[in-house]
Amino acid sequence: MSAFTVIGKGGREHALATLLARTQTVYSFGGSDAIRAIAPALDSGRSVALDRPLEDADLDALLSQPDSTLVFGPEQPMAAGWVDQIRLKNSDVHILGPNQFAAQLESSKWWAKEFMIRNSIPTGEAVRIKSIADFDRAALRFEPPYVVKADGLAAGKGVALFDDVAPAREFVDGIVSGDLFGTPQPALVEEFLKGPELSIFLLLDGQRAMQIGTARDYKRAYDGDAGPNTGGMGSFTPVPDISAADQETIHKSVLRPILEGLQRDGIFYRGFLYVGLIRTQHGFRVLEFNVRMGDPETQAVLPTIGDDLPNLLEWAAAGQLDRCAELSNVEQEEENFYRLQPQHAAVCVVLSTPEYPGSSNGSQPLPDLDTQTAQLPQGHYLFHAGTRQDQGEWHTHGGRVLNCVATGSSVPAARNSCYALIEQLRDLPLRHRSDIAAAIE
Ligand code: GLY
């Protein structure tokens, strides 16, 4: 048996901790009450700021189980340099997460864009904007709608689309002045790309890569992709409209150049990499990289990996992903590149407060989730995304509260099971979209 420490507190991390804890010892750091209930907290329940460098006492606490593999959930600690701090203190610890330099693939949109341009990875055209004068020049080059991005991390609020120049200019002004996200930072204006999106999840060990899943998420709050943007209201895996020929194209034009580019540019990358793609009429383009798994995509993808999950994470963190060649459900695409065949399809539906993405009025009591979780049939999961425990009772704590997940032999089968499970959950003061994975055959 191995040991893992899961860092982070959302539904993605609860899924990681839950699935690993089935067969392994799991600790948590910066976790939620639900995570701490299955994975003892190395932080002793103290609140840890994930977006700042670790204080010495917290670093010591995190390394108090030095034989456990550290698995980073969210991007902020990697962008804040935790991996570098840990390495300086103990170079033997196995870590699944990139260092601060490599984490710029997510923490600086322009850095990522330059990486793609240098390595001929197809992506939309973009201009870096440091002032309103830069924007006024750039606006002449692009057709509406205008895609504007903050260069740095912005808690999911750094990307916006505008039909008109004036509000785009105002958004840029807020970014470069610091009024919107605290500190002044550059912005990007990008070419608008149209088409279906898909996410590919890679696991890298510093030298090799494995595709562990494909997924699509639903960002809008309401059915029919209506309403405001959210952190994600549901997801499904695998993406069925990707043919073998598409997969081959994506591999050759995107995934292989990523691995080669990391090596050519001397970027040591060990951890998850989320490749956000769009299929345009001119072919696949990379929209973004994230140095983590997606949320709520993780909650669907990880259950499809089955019992191999701990081994894969351990091998990647130890720089030994080639050991996966012994698994029957792994295909070797080419030297140093593997693809995992999912064992199932899965659908995740997010149960949120009625007000989400607006904030709610306080915390609402939830029914006995522990009994409901204990009674779940095989292949069904109820992950906690935003809950807290008060005197033994569960309460809402945040907008996205629970993630209901079911696996199945196909996406429609998983979808039926997932919605049937939601029907059975009683007395929840929560709402959900009813069309997750609806149009998928
Ligand atoms: N679901 C999108 C993300 O995790 O960034």
CSV table of C-alpha atoms and ligand atoms in Angstrom, one decimal:
chain,number,residue,atom,x,y,z
A,1,MET,CA,0.0,0.0,0.0
A,2,SER,CA,1.2,3.5,-0.8
A,3,ALA,CA,0.4,6.8,0.8
A,4,PHE,CA,-0.8,10.0,-0.9
A,5,THR,CA,-1.4,13.6,0.3
A,6,VAL,CA,-4.1,15.4,-1.6
A,7,ILE,CA,-3.7,19.2,-1.6
A,8,GLY,CA,-6.9,21.3,-2.0
A,9,LYS,CA,-10.5,21.4,-0.9
A,10,GLY,CA,-13.0,21.2,-3.8
A,11,GLY,CA,-15.0,18.5,-5.5
A,12,ARG,CA,-12.0,17.6,-7.7
A,13,GLU,CA,-9.9,16.9,-4.5
A,14,HIS,CA,-12.7,15.1,-2.8
A,15,ALA,CA,-12.9,12.8,-5.8
A,16,LEU,CA,-9.1,12.2,-5.8
A,17,ALA,CA,-9.1,11.5,-2.0
A,18,THR,CA,-12.2,9.2,-2.2
A,19,LEU,CA,-10.9,7.1,-5.1
A,20,LEU,CA,-7.4,6.8,-3.7
A,21,ALA,CA,-8.7,6.0,-0.1
A,22,ARG,CA,-10.4,2.9,-1.4
A,23,THR,CA,-7.1,1.1,-1.4
A,24,GLN,CA,-4.4,3.5,-0.2
A,25,THR,CA,-3.5,5.6,2.9
A,26,VAL,CA,-4.5,9.2,2.1
A,27,TYR,CA,-3.7,12.4,3.9
A,28,SER,CA,-5.0,15.9,3.1
A,29,PHE,CA,-3.6,19.4,3.2
A,30,GLY,CA,-5.8,22.5,3.0
A,31,GLY,CA,-8.8,20.1,2.6
A,32,SER,CA,-12.5,20.4,3.4
A,33,ASP,CA,-14.4,18.7,6.2
A,34,ALA,CA,-15.5,16.0,3.8
A,35,ILE,CA,-11.9,15.4,2.7
A,36,ARG,CA,-10.6,15.4,6.2
A,37,ALA,CA,-13.2,12.8,7.1
A,38,ILE,CA,-11.5,10.3,4.8
A,39,ALA,CA,-7.9,11.7,4.7
A,40,PRO,CA,-6.4,12.8,8.0
A,41,ALA,CA,-5.3,16.5,7.8
A,42,LEU,CA,-1.5,17.1,7.9
A,43,ASP,CA,-2.4,20.8,8.5
A,44,SER,CA,-4.2,20.0,11.7
A,45,GLY,CA,-7.3,21.8,10.3
A,46,ARG,CA,-5.5,25.2,10.3
A,47,SER,CA,-6.5,27.4,7.4
A,48,VAL,CA,-3.8,27.5,4.8
A,49,ALA,CA,-3.6,30.2,2.1
A,50,LEU,CA,-3.2,28.2,-1.1
A,51,ASP,CA,-2.2,31.2,-3.2
A,52,ARG,CA,0.8,32.3,-1.2
A,53,PRO,CA,4.2,30.7,-0.5
A,54,LEU,CA,4.1,28.2,2.3
A,55,GLU,CA,5.0,29.4,5.8
A,56,ASP,CA,7.8,27.3,7.4
A,57,ALA,CA,5.4,25.6,9.9
A,58,ASP,CA,3.0,24.6,7.1
A,59,LEU,CA,5.9,23.3,5.0
A,60,ASP,CA,7.0,21.1,7.9
A,61,ALA,CA,3.5,19.9,8.4
A,62,LEU,CA,3.1,19.1,4.7
A,63,LEU,CA,6.3,17.1,4.7
A,64,SER,CA,5.5,15.3,8.0
A,65,GLN,CA,4.7,12.1,5.9
A,66,PRO,CA,7.7,12.3,3.6
A,67,ASP,CA,6.9,8.9,2.0
A,68,SER,CA,3.5,10.0,0.8
A,69,THR,CA,3.2,11.2,-2.8
A,70,LEU,CA,2.0,14.8,-2.9
A,71,VAL,CA,-0.9,15.3,-5.3
A,72,PHE,CA,-1.7,19.0,-6.1
A,73,GLY,CA,-5.4,19.7,-6.9
A,74,PRO,CA,-5.7,23.5,-7.7
A,75,GLU,CA,-3.2,25.6,-9.6
A,76,GLN,CA,-2.6,28.4,-7.1
A,77,PRO,CA,-0.1,26.6,-4.8
A,78,MET,CA,2.0,25.6,-7.9
A,79,ALA,CA,1.9,29.1,-9.2
A,80,ALA,CA,2.9,30.3,-5.7
A,81,GLY,CA,6.0,28.1,-5.8
A,82,TRP,CA,5.1,25.4,-3.3
A,83,VAL,CA,6.7,22.7,-5.4
A,84,ASP,CA,10.0,24.6,-5.5
A,85,GLN,CA,9.8,25.2,-1.7
A,86,ILE,CA,9.2,21.4,-1.1
A,87,ARG,CA,12.1,20.4,-3.4
A,88,LEU,CA,14.5,22.8,-1.6
A,89,LYS,CA,13.5,21.3,1.8
A,90,ASN,CA,13.4,17.6,0.7
A,91,SER,CA,14.5,16.6,-2.8
A,92,ASP,CA,13.4,13.0,-2.3
A,93,VAL,CA,9.6,13.7,-2.0
A,94,HIS,CA,7.5,12.5,-4.8
A,95,ILE,CA,5.4,15.3,-6.2
A,96,LEU,CA,2.6,15.4,-8.8
A,97,GLY,CA,2.5,19.0,-9.8
A,98,PRO,CA,4.8,21.3,-11.8
A,99,ASN,CA,7.2,23.9,-10.3
A,100,GLN,CA,6.5,27.6,-10.5
A,101,PHE,CA,8.4,28.0,-13.8
A,102,ALA,CA,6.4,25.3,-15.6
A,103,ALA,CA,3.1,26.4,-13.9
A,104,GLN,CA,3.3,29.6,-16.0
A,105,LEU,CA,1.6,27.5,-18.6
A,106,GLU,CA,-1.5,28.5,-16.6
A,107,SER,CA,-0.4,31.4,-14.5
A,108,SER,CA,0.6,33.5,-17.6
A,109,LYS,CA,-1.5,33.3,-20.7
A,110,TRP,CA,1.1,35.1,-22.7
A,111,TRP,CA,3.9,32.8,-21.5
A,112,ALA,CA,1.7,29.9,-22.6
A,113,LYS,CA,1.0,31.6,-26.0
A,114,GLU,CA,4.7,32.1,-26.6
A,115,PHE,CA,5.3,28.4,-25.7
A,116,MET,CA,2.7,27.4,-28.3
A,117,ILE,CA,4.1,29.8,-31.0
A,118,ARG,CA,7.7,28.6,-30.4
A,119,ASN,CA,6.7,25.0,-30.7
A,120,SER,CA,4.2,25.3,-33.6
A,121,ILE,CA,1.2,24.2,-31.5
A,122,PRO,CA,-1.9,25.5,-33.3
A,123,THR,CA,-3.7,28.3,-31.3
A,124,GLY,CA,-5.6,31.5,-31.9
A,125,GLU,CA,-3.7,34.7,-32.8
A,126,ALA,CA,-3.2,37.0,-29.8
A,127,VAL,CA,-1.7,40.4,-29.0
A,128,ARG,CA,-0.2,41.3,-25.6
A,129,ILE,CA,-1.7,44.5,-24.2
A,130,LYS,CA,0.0,46.6,-21.6
A,131,SER,CA,-1.9,49.8,-22.0
A,132,ILE,CA,-5.1,51.2,-23.4
A,133,ALA,CA,-3.1,52.5,-26.4
A,134,ASP,CA,-2.0,48.9,-27.1
A,135,PHE,CA,-5.7,47.9,-27.0
A,136,ASP,CA,-6.8,50.6,-29.4
A,137,ARG,CA,-4.2,49.5,-31.9
A,138,ALA,CA,-5.0,45.8,-31.4
A,139,ALA,CA,-8.8,46.3,-31.8
A,140,LEU,CA,-8.2,47.4,-35.4
A,141,ARG,CA,-6.7,43.9,-36.1
A,142,PHE,CA,-9.5,41.8,-34.7
A,143,GLU,CA,-13.1,41.3,-35.8
A,144,PRO,CA,-15.8,41.3,-33.0
A,145,PRO,CA,-16.5,39.5,-30.8
A,146,TYR,CA,-13.4,40.5,-28.9
A,147,VAL,CA,-11.9,37.9,-26.6
A,148,VAL,CA,-10.1,39.6,-23.7
A,149,LYS,CA,-8.0,37.7,-21.2
A,150,ALA,CA,-6.1,38.7,-18.1
A,151,ASP,CA,-2.6,37.4,-18.3
A,152,GLY,CA,-2.5,36.0,-14.8
A,153,LEU,CA,-4.7,33.8,-12.6
A,154,ALA,CA,-8.1,35.5,-11.9
A,155,ALA,CA,-10.2,32.8,-10.2
A,156,GLY,CA,-12.0,32.0,-13.4
A,157,LYS,CA,-13.1,35.6,-14.0
A,158,GLY,CA,-10.2,36.6,-16.3
A,159,VAL,CA,-11.7,35.8,-19.7
A,160,ALA,CA,-14.6,37.7,-21.3
A,161,LEU,CA,-16.2,38.0,-24.7
A,162,PHE,CA,-17.5,41.3,-26.0
A,163,ASP,CA,-19.6,42.2,-29.1
A,164,ASP,CA,-18.5,45.9,-28.9
A,165,VAL,CA,-15.3,47.6,-28.5
A,166,ALA,CA,-16.3,50.0,-25.7
A,167,PRO,CA,-16.9,47.3,-23.0
A,168,ALA,CA,-13.9,45.3,-24.2
A,169,ARG,CA,-11.8,48.5,-23.7
A,170,GLU,CA,-13.3,49.0,-20.2
A,171,PHE,CA,-12.4,45.4,-19.3
A,172,VAL,CA,-8.9,45.8,-20.5
A,173,ASP,CA,-8.6,49.1,-18.6
A,174,GLY,CA,-9.7,47.2,-15.4
A,175,ILE,CA,-7.0,44.5,-16.0
A,176,VAL,CA,-4.1,46.8,-16.8
A,177,SER,CA,-4.9,49.3,-14.1
A,178,GLY,CA,-5.3,46.6,-11.4
A,179,ASP,CA,-8.9,47.8,-10.6
A,180,LEU,CA,-10.3,44.4,-11.5
A,181,PHE,CA,-7.9,41.8,-10.1
A,182,GLY,CA,-5.9,43.6,-7.5
A,183,THR,CA,-2.5,44.1,-9.1
A,184,PRO,CA,-1.9,45.7,-12.5
A,185,GLN,CA,-1.2,43.1,-15.1
A,186,PRO,CA,-1.1,42.7,-18.9
A,187,ALA,CA,-4.1,41.5,-20.9
A,188,LEU,CA,-4.4,39.6,-24.1
A,189,VAL,CA,-6.7,40.2,-27.0
A,190,GLU,CA,-7.3,37.0,-28.9
A,191,GLU,CA,-8.9,35.9,-32.2
A,192,PHE,CA,-12.4,34.6,-31.6
A,193,LEU,CA,-12.6,30.8,-32.4
A,194,LYS,CA,-15.8,29.0,-33.0
A,195,GLY,CA,-16.6,25.3,-32.6
A,196,PRO,CA,-17.2,22.5,-30.2
A,197,GLU,CA,-14.7,22.4,-27.3
A,198,LEU,CA,-13.0,19.4,-25.7
A,199,SER,CA,-10.5,18.9,-22.9
A,200,ILE,CA,-7.8,16.4,-22.9
A,201,PHE,CA,-6.1,15.4,-19.7
A,202,LEU,CA,-2.4,14.3,-19.7
A,203,LEU,CA,-0.3,12.9,-16.9
A,204,LEU,CA,3.4,13.7,-17.3
A,205,ASP,CA,6.4,12.3,-15.4
A,206,GLY,CA,9.0,14.8,-16.5
A,207,GLN,CA,9.9,12.8,-19.7
A,208,ARG,CA,6.8,10.9,-20.7
A,209,ALA,CA,3.1,11.7,-21.2
A,210,MET,CA,-0.1,9.7,-20.9
A,211,GLN,CA,-3.5,10.7,-22.1
A,212,ILE,CA,-5.8,9.7,-19.3
A,213,GLY,CA,-9.1,11.0,-20.5
A,214,THR,CA,-11.2,13.4,-22.6
A,215,ALA,CA,-14.1,15.4,-21.4
A,216,ARG,CA,-16.5,18.2,-22.1
A,217,ASP,CA,-17.8,20.5,-19.5
A,218,TYR,CA,-20.9,22.9,-19.2
A,219,LYS,CA,-20.0,26.4,-18.2
A,220,ARG,CA,-23.4,28.2,-18.2
A,221,ALA,CA,-25.7,28.1,-15.2
A,222,TYR,CA,-28.9,27.0,-16.8
A,223,ASP,CA,-30.2,24.4,-19.3
A,224,GLY,CA,-29.6,25.1,-23.0
A,225,ASP,CA,-26.4,26.9,-22.2
A,226,ALA,CA,-28.3,29.9,-20.9
A,227,GLY,CA,-27.4,32.2,-18.0
A,228,PRO,CA,-24.1,33.4,-16.6
A,229,ASN,CA,-20.8,31.6,-16.7
A,230,THR,CA,-20.0,29.4,-13.8
A,231,GLY,CA,-17.1,27.2,-12.6
A,232,GLY,CA,-18.8,24.3,-14.4
A,233,MET,CA,-22.3,22.7,-14.0
A,234,GLY,CA,-21.4,19.2,-15.2
A,235,SER,CA,-19.2,17.1,-17.5
A,236,PHE,CA,-19.0,13.9,-19.3
A,237,THR,CA,-16.3,11.5,-20.5
A,238,PRO,CA,-15.2,10.3,-23.0
A,239,VAL,CA,-16.0,12.8,-25.8
A,240,PRO,CA,-17.6,10.5,-28.3
A,241,ASP,CA,-17.4,12.7,-31.4
A,242,ILE,CA,-13.6,12.4,-31.6
A,243,SER,CA,-12.9,9.8,-34.2
A,244,ALA,CA,-9.7,7.7,-34.4
A,245,ALA,CA,-8.5,10.0,-37.2
A,246,ASP,CA,-9.2,13.1,-35.0
A,247,GLN,CA,-7.3,11.5,-32.2
A,248,GLU,CA,-4.4,10.9,-34.5
A,249,THR,CA,-4.5,14.6,-35.7
A,250,ILE,CA,-4.7,15.9,-32.2
A,251,HIS,CA,-1.8,13.6,-31.2
A,252,LYS,CA,0.5,14.7,-34.1
A,253,SER,CA,-0.4,18.4,-34.2
A,254,VAL,CA,-0.9,19.2,-30.5
A,255,LEU,CA,0.1,16.5,-27.9
A,256,ARG,CA,3.4,15.4,-29.4
A,257,PRO,CA,4.5,19.0,-30.0
A,258,ILE,CA,3.6,19.8,-26.3
A,259,LEU,CA,5.8,17.0,-25.0
A,260,GLU,CA,8.6,17.8,-27.5
A,261,GLY,CA,8.3,21.6,-26.7
A,262,LEU,CA,8.6,21.0,-23.0
A,263,GLN,CA,11.8,19.1,-23.6
A,264,ARG,CA,13.2,21.5,-26.2
A,265,ASP,CA,12.5,24.5,-24.0
A,266,GLY,CA,14.0,22.8,-20.9
A,267,ILE,CA,10.7,22.9,-19.0
A,268,PHE,CA,10.6,20.1,-16.5
A,269,TYR,CA,6.9,19.1,-16.2
A,270,ARG,CA,5.6,16.5,-13.8
A,271,GLY,CA,1.9,16.5,-13.0
A,272,PHE,CA,-1.5,16.8,-14.7
A,273,LEU,CA,-1.8,19.0,-17.8
A,274,TYR,CA,-5.3,20.1,-19.0
A,275,VAL,CA,-5.3,20.9,-22.7
A,276,GLY,CA,-8.4,22.9,-23.7
A,277,LEU,CA,-9.1,22.4,-27.4
A,278,ILE,CA,-11.6,23.8,-29.9
A,279,ARG,CA,-12.4,22.2,-33.2
A,280,THR,CA,-12.6,25.1,-35.7
A,281,GLN,CA,-13.3,24.9,-39.4
A,282,HIS,CA,-9.6,25.1,-39.9
A,283,GLY,CA,-8.7,22.3,-37.5
A,284,PHE,CA,-8.0,21.9,-33.8
A,285,ARG,CA,-6.6,24.8,-31.9
A,286,VAL,CA,-5.4,25.1,-28.3
A,287,LEU,CA,-7.5,27.5,-26.2
A,288,GLU,CA,-5.7,27.1,-22.9
A,289,PHE,CA,-3.5,25.0,-20.7
A,290,ASN,CA,-4.2,24.4,-17.0
A,291,VAL,CA,-1.6,22.8,-14.8
A,292,ARG,CA,-4.2,20.7,-13.0
A,293,MET,CA,-7.2,18.5,-13.8
A,294,GLY,CA,-10.5,20.2,-14.6
A,295,ASP,CA,-13.3,20.7,-12.1
A,296,PRO,CA,-15.9,19.1,-12.6
A,297,GLU,CA,-14.2,17.0,-15.3
A,298,THR,CA,-12.0,15.2,-12.8
A,299,GLN,CA,-15.1,13.9,-11.0
A,300,ALA,CA,-16.1,12.1,-14.2
A,301,VAL,CA,-12.7,11.1,-15.6
A,302,LEU,CA,-11.1,9.6,-12.5
A,303,PRO,CA,-13.8,7.0,-11.9
A,304,THR,CA,-13.3,5.7,-15.4
A,305,ILE,CA,-9.7,4.9,-14.7
A,306,GLY,CA,-10.6,2.2,-12.2
A,307,ASP,CA,-8.0,0.4,-9.9
A,308,ASP,CA,-5.0,1.7,-11.9
A,309,LEU,CA,-5.3,5.2,-10.6
A,310,PRO,CA,-3.0,4.9,-7.6
A,311,ASN,CA,-0.3,3.2,-9.6
A,312,LEU,CA,-0.5,5.8,-12.4
A,313,LEU,CA,-0.2,8.7,-10.0
A,314,GLU,CA,2.7,7.1,-8.1
A,315,TRP,CA,4.6,6.1,-11.3
A,316,ALA,CA,4.2,9.6,-12.7
A,317,ALA,CA,5.3,11.3,-9.5
A,318,ALA,CA,8.4,9.0,-9.4
A,319,GLY,CA,9.3,9.7,-13.0
A,320,GLN,CA,8.5,6.1,-14.0
A,321,LEU,CA,5.4,6.3,-16.1
A,322,ASP,CA,6.9,3.8,-18.5
A,323,ARG,CA,5.9,1.2,-15.9
A,324,CYS,CA,2.3,1.6,-17.3
A,325,ALA,CA,3.4,-0.6,-20.3
A,326,GLU,CA,2.5,-3.6,-18.0
A,327,LEU,CA,-1.2,-2.5,-17.9
A,328,SER,CA,-3.5,-4.2,-20.4
A,329,ASN,CA,-5.6,-1.0,-21.0
A,330,VAL,CA,-2.7,1.2,-22.0
A,331,GLU,CA,-1.7,1.7,-25.6
A,332,GLN,CA,1.8,3.0,-26.5
A,333,GLU,CA,1.2,5.7,-29.1
A,334,GLU,CA,4.9,6.2,-29.7
A,335,GLU,CA,8.1,6.4,-27.7
A,336,ASN,CA,7.3,8.2,-24.4
A,337,PHE,CA,3.6,8.7,-25.2
A,338,TYR,CA,0.9,6.5,-23.8
A,339,ARG,CA,-2.9,6.5,-24.0
A,340,LEU,CA,-5.1,5.0,-21.3
A,341,GLN,CA,-8.3,3.3,-22.6
A,342,PRO,CA,-11.1,4.3,-20.2
A,343,GLN,CA,-12.9,1.4,-18.6
A,344,HIS,CA,-16.3,3.2,-18.6
A,345,ALA,CA,-18.0,6.4,-19.6
A,346,ALA,CA,-19.1,8.8,-16.8
A,347,VAL,CA,-21.3,11.8,-16.3
A,348,CYS,CA,-21.0,14.4,-13.5
A,349,VAL,CA,-23.9,16.7,-12.6
A,350,VAL,CA,-23.2,19.6,-10.2
A,351,LEU,CA,-25.7,20.3,-7.5
A,352,SER,CA,-25.5,24.0,-6.6
A,353,THR,CA,-27.3,26.5,-4.4
A,354,PRO,CA,-30.3,28.1,-6.2
A,355,GLU,CA,-28.5,31.4,-6.3
A,356,TYR,CA,-25.2,30.2,-7.8
A,357,PRO,CA,-23.1,31.8,-9.4
A,358,GLY,CA,-24.5,34.5,-7.3
A,359,SER,CA,-23.8,34.2,-3.6
A,360,SER,CA,-26.4,32.8,-1.2
A,361,ASN,CA,-27.7,34.0,2.0
A,362,GLY,CA,-25.8,31.9,4.5
A,363,SER,CA,-25.4,28.2,4.8
A,364,GLN,CA,-28.2,25.8,4.4
A,365,PRO,CA,-28.5,22.4,6.3
A,366,LEU,CA,-28.2,19.3,4.1
A,367,PRO,CA,-29.8,15.9,4.8
A,368,ASP,CA,-27.7,12.9,6.0
A,369,LEU,CA,-25.3,12.7,3.1
A,370,ASP,CA,-23.1,10.1,4.9
A,371,THR,CA,-26.0,7.5,4.9
A,372,GLN,CA,-26.9,8.4,1.3
A,373,THR,CA,-23.2,8.0,0.3
A,374,ALA,CA,-22.9,4.7,2.1
A,375,GLN,CA,-25.9,3.3,0.2
A,376,LEU,CA,-24.7,4.3,-3.3
A,377,PRO,CA,-24.7,1.5,-5.8
A,378,GLN,CA,-21.4,0.6,-7.4
A,379,GLY,CA,-20.2,3.1,-10.0
A,380,HIS,CA,-22.1,6.0,-8.3
A,381,TYR,CA,-20.5,8.8,-6.4
A,382,LEU,CA,-21.5,11.8,-4.4
A,383,PHE,CA,-18.5,14.1,-4.1
A,384,HIS,CA,-18.5,17.1,-1.8
A,385,ALA,CA,-17.5,20.4,-3.5
A,386,GLY,CA,-18.8,23.0,-1.1
A,387,THR,CA,-19.9,21.5,2.2
A,388,ARG,CA,-18.9,21.9,5.8
A,389,GLN,CA,-19.8,20.0,8.9
A,390,ASP,CA,-21.3,21.6,12.0
A,391,GLN,CA,-22.0,19.5,15.1
A,392,GLY,CA,-22.1,16.4,12.9
A,393,GLU,CA,-24.5,17.8,10.3
A,394,TRP,CA,-23.6,18.8,6.8
A,395,HIS,CA,-24.3,22.3,5.5
A,396,THR,CA,-23.7,24.1,2.2
A,397,HIS,CA,-20.5,26.0,2.1
A,398,GLY,CA,-20.1,27.7,-1.3
A,399,GLY,CA,-22.1,27.8,-4.6
A,400,ARG,CA,-21.2,24.4,-6.0
A,401,VAL,CA,-22.2,22.0,-3.3
A,402,LEU,CA,-22.2,18.4,-4.5
A,403,ASN,CA,-21.1,16.5,-7.6
A,404,CYS,CA,-23.3,13.5,-8.5
A,405,VAL,CA,-21.4,11.1,-10.7
A,406,ALA,CA,-22.3,7.8,-12.4
A,407,THR,CA,-20.4,5.5,-14.7
A,408,GLY,CA,-21.9,3.4,-17.4
A,409,SER,CA,-21.1,1.5,-20.6
A,410,SER,CA,-21.8,4.6,-22.6
A,411,VAL,CA,-22.3,8.3,-22.0
A,412,PRO,CA,-26.2,8.0,-22.3
A,413,ALA,CA,-26.2,5.0,-19.9
A,414,ALA,CA,-24.1,7.0,-17.4
A,415,ARG,CA,-26.3,10.0,-17.8
A,416,ASN,CA,-29.5,7.9,-17.1
A,417,SER,CA,-27.9,6.5,-13.9
A,418,CYS,CA,-26.6,9.9,-12.8
A,419,TYR,CA,-30.1,11.6,-13.2
A,420,ALA,CA,-31.8,8.5,-11.6
A,421,LEU,CA,-29.5,9.0,-8.6
A,422,ILE,CA,-30.3,12.7,-8.3
A,423,GLU,CA,-34.0,11.8,-8.3
A,424,GLN,CA,-33.4,9.5,-5.3
A,425,LEU,CA,-31.5,12.2,-3.3
A,426,ARG,CA,-34.1,13.6,-0.9
A,427,ASP,CA,-34.6,17.0,0.6
A,428,LEU,CA,-31.7,18.8,-1.0
A,429,PRO,CA,-32.0,22.6,-1.1
A,430,LEU,CA,-30.0,22.5,-4.4
A,431,ARG,CA,-30.6,22.8,-8.1
A,432,HIS,CA,-28.9,21.3,-11.2
A,433,ARG,CA,-28.9,21.5,-14.9
A,434,SER,CA,-31.1,18.7,-16.5
A,435,ASP,CA,-29.3,18.6,-19.8
A,436,ILE,CA,-25.8,17.5,-19.0
A,437,ALA,CA,-24.7,15.1,-21.8
A,438,ALA,CA,-28.2,15.2,-23.2
A,439,ALA,CA,-27.4,15.4,-26.9
A,440,ILE,CA,-24.7,12.8,-26.7
A,441,GLU,CA,-25.2,9.4,-28.4
B,1,GLY,N1,-13.9,23.0,-15.9
B,1,GLY,C1,-12.9,24.0,-16.4
B,1,GLY,C2,-11.7,24.1,-15.5
B,1,GLY,O1,-11.5,23.3,-14.6
B,1,GLY,O2,-10.9,25.0,-15.8
